[in-house]
Amino acid sequence: MPFGLAIPMALAALGGVVVGHLAPAGLAEGVGLALLWASARRLLVPLLSVLVLAGVASVLLLARGAELPAGLTREDLAVEVRVQSVAEEERLTRLVVAVESCAPVAPLRLACDDLRRLRLSAFDAAPIRPGERWALTVRLRAPTGFANPDTFDYAAWLWREGIQATGYVRSDPPARRLAAAGASPRRLALAHLDAREMAPLTRRWLAALTLGAGERLQQADWDLLNASGTTHLMVISGLHVGLVAAFVLLMARGAARLVAPGGWRLAVWPWWLAGAAALGYAWLAGMEPPALRAMVMTLVGLWVASGRHAPGPWQAWWLALGLVLMLDPRSAWRPGLWLSFAAVALLILVWQGRPRPRGVRGWLRALVRTQLLLAPVMAAAVLLAFSRLAPAAPLVNLVAVPLVSSLLVPLGLLGWLLAWLPPLSQFCWWLFGRLVEGLVWWLELAVAWLPLWLPDPGLVTPLALALASLALLWALPGLARMLRLVASLLLVLVVVTLEPDASSPGQLRVRVHDVGQGQLVELRTVNHRLLYDAGPRFSSGFAPLATLWPPGQWFDTVIISHDDLDHAGGVPTLVERHETGRFLAPRGEEIGVPFSACRAGQAWQRDGVEFRFLWPPERTAGLTSNDRSCVLEVTVGHQRLLITGDVGREVERALLLEARTPVTVLVAGHHGSRTSSGPQLVQALSPRHAIFSAGRDNPFGHPHDEVVRRFRRAGSCLWNTAHDGALTFWLGRGGHGEVVVERPPPWRRSGVEGGCLALESTE
């Protein structure tokens, strides 16, 4: 490839990612005109750039168009699939499958021929193994996830993994195994590991480090790696593929020197053999995106190292980036891509033009200097990608990186090469296991001394910018030492003086979290934190509350409106992961923990904010569980929040005698069911904002169209967590309540006053 094409092609690939994501109107026409112009002017580079941009954008647009059509949501589909991965969690089996055929069971339904990859849940399923073919009946939904501030974006993860729908396997008709798993080097290697006698820790790390089987690691392993900042060591990275290629190149060049002593330096075949080894190892590791990225970077690195008509380091960097994006456009959404290329870019910047280190002391100094410069850049990138910081990472990686690259990976791979000699292979893996145990001990010690830090979300971006600037100050050549020192001191002072954005007395932050078909509302003043309901718990045992905050949070008050599973299901998770001051719930309910009874008339004040219960009465024996719900009114100056739980219309009419108006924010009763939000309540309160806490595609049709129209006629601004994700309101800051939507739809251009959801019904 001519040197002048690398950067234009990479920029074109990046442009294709942006264009494919935004999908602007007139895209096809614009590409066509650009192609005609470049062809007419006989401009090769612009012509190829437009073709690359169009190709990358087309892949992304086709992938987005292949998602499950809305008309097939909750429909029975008959699919034939090949199982790609299996994860078992007690009674639940999670599958990622490649679709070979798909057809709706009911007649006159939309086609589903475009589906290629699904993520399924199967309860009490028969044993399923990767590589097998199965006939299943499934119910699916378009890939989506909860949208809450500063949490894992499940929908984005599904997108970059190429999963076009999620759902579950129907038990009737039962699933049928169509074919056993075929031969696969990776499956054979994993089966060989399972048959060997070795410690579970050794087996897990050996599978992950040499075969890229990260799914073999337990959650405790990942927690330790995350806390120590060493997660990058546990994927098939350029380090692993580069070691394989370097080993093969060394052996091949040694053989070439024996065969042709006078011309071994000119032999080309060792370089080709090393490239083939890199390709083969990535294929053995499953050619997953990290392995594919590592393979491309290694192949380009081999070309540069060979010096045979090779590009310079920066041209090679752009070339590798462009190739990765062209081969896998979705990788632009993978933090690992930018972590890898940022690290390589810094290494080029640090070492380009510097003399090669000499002796053991020189190499040790170079290793320490490189790690100290890489640490803040990697910390900044991890902060931006995952909102966490591992303070122990610089110290840990000084030991972990050379240990993994120089001993663990070579020993693991040598064990595979000697698999036909079991005693030697067993010795290599025994030594591998001892080193892994020592490394885990070191990681645990470092994490105990410097635990993982989860900064306030408002500090993430300025902290990341400061860390990246600090690294560049010391990496850029030609800067005066005094300038570096003064600028570093100023950056440290900026970081020390950073403070998170906090409310003031007399202000209240209301956040209605997106927890699916359930309810969880968080209220925060300056010094008081309250939860209203704990969200649902699903049949799999998963509670969305577990994803909302890191462990160890403190909640002064937790109000459980009543004991329905969609309101109280998260209580066990809340008690297990967090600390609470007191629980309040209606008399006669069972929420699994001791609580005090909420009752009408109870009131308290915190930081200039008044909290008051309007319901239930002292005696609740004659009421249903829904009608016993704790009804909470919160007043901040002239603004009010009202949360009515699941009470019905009769109770609502009784509340009107106590409720104060106007109401700024109303969390609509019973998720928008027609049994709540009666005409009298809506007309009397006329809330500025009405919120439906409901699940996307829920089977109940919440919110009901009659309720929605009733609120719209009252002039209320309507919001639904199913569409908007989490909703954050500020009361006490003036105006009608400042609103932040976690998932703002691009089509929101209509509705009440243009800024609200033009919602009719989910039915």
mmCIF file of N, CA, C and O in Angstrom, residues 13 276 283 292 403 653:
data_model
loop_
_atom_site.group_PDB
_atom_site.id
_atom_site.type_symbol
_atom_site.label_atom_id
_atom_site.label_comp_id
_atom_site.label_asym_id
_atom_site.label_seq_id
_atom_site.Cartn_x
_atom_site.Cartn_y
_atom_site.Cartn_z
ATOM 1 N N ALA A 13 -12.483 5.767 7.254
ATOM 2 C CA ALA A 13 -13.160 4.756 8.076
ATOM 3 C C ALA A 13 -13.819 5.400 9.293
ATOM 4 O O ALA A 13 -14.953 5.063 9.652
ATOM 5 N N ALA A 276 1.724 -15.601 9.670
ATOM 6 C CA ALA A 276 0.783 -16.725 9.669
ATOM 7 C C ALA A 276 0.527 -17.219 11.091
ATOM 8 O O ALA A 276 -0.599 -17.605 11.435
ATOM 9 N N TRP A 283 -7.106 -16.845 15.265
ATOM 10 C CA TRP A 283 -8.195 -17.732 14.867
ATOM 11 C C TRP A 283 -8.477 -18.760 15.958
ATOM 12 O O TRP A 283 -9.625 -19.063 16.271
ATOM 13 N N LEU A 292 -8.954 -10.002 16.993
ATOM 14 C CA LEU A 292 -8.852 -9.443 15.643
ATOM 15 C C LEU A 292 -8.028 -8.167 15.658
ATOM 16 O O LEU A 292 -7.147 -7.966 14.799
ATOM 17 N N LEU A 403 5.779 -9.814 34.294
ATOM 18 C CA LEU A 403 5.526 -11.193 34.724
ATOM 19 C C LEU A 403 4.636 -11.921 33.719
ATOM 20 O O LEU A 403 4.911 -13.061 33.330
ATOM 21 N N ARG A 653 -59.398 9.723 45.629
ATOM 22 C CA ARG A 653 -60.394 10.746 45.970
ATOM 23 C C ARG A 653 -60.277 11.147 47.442
ATOM 24 O O ARG A 653 -60.452 12.322 47.792
#
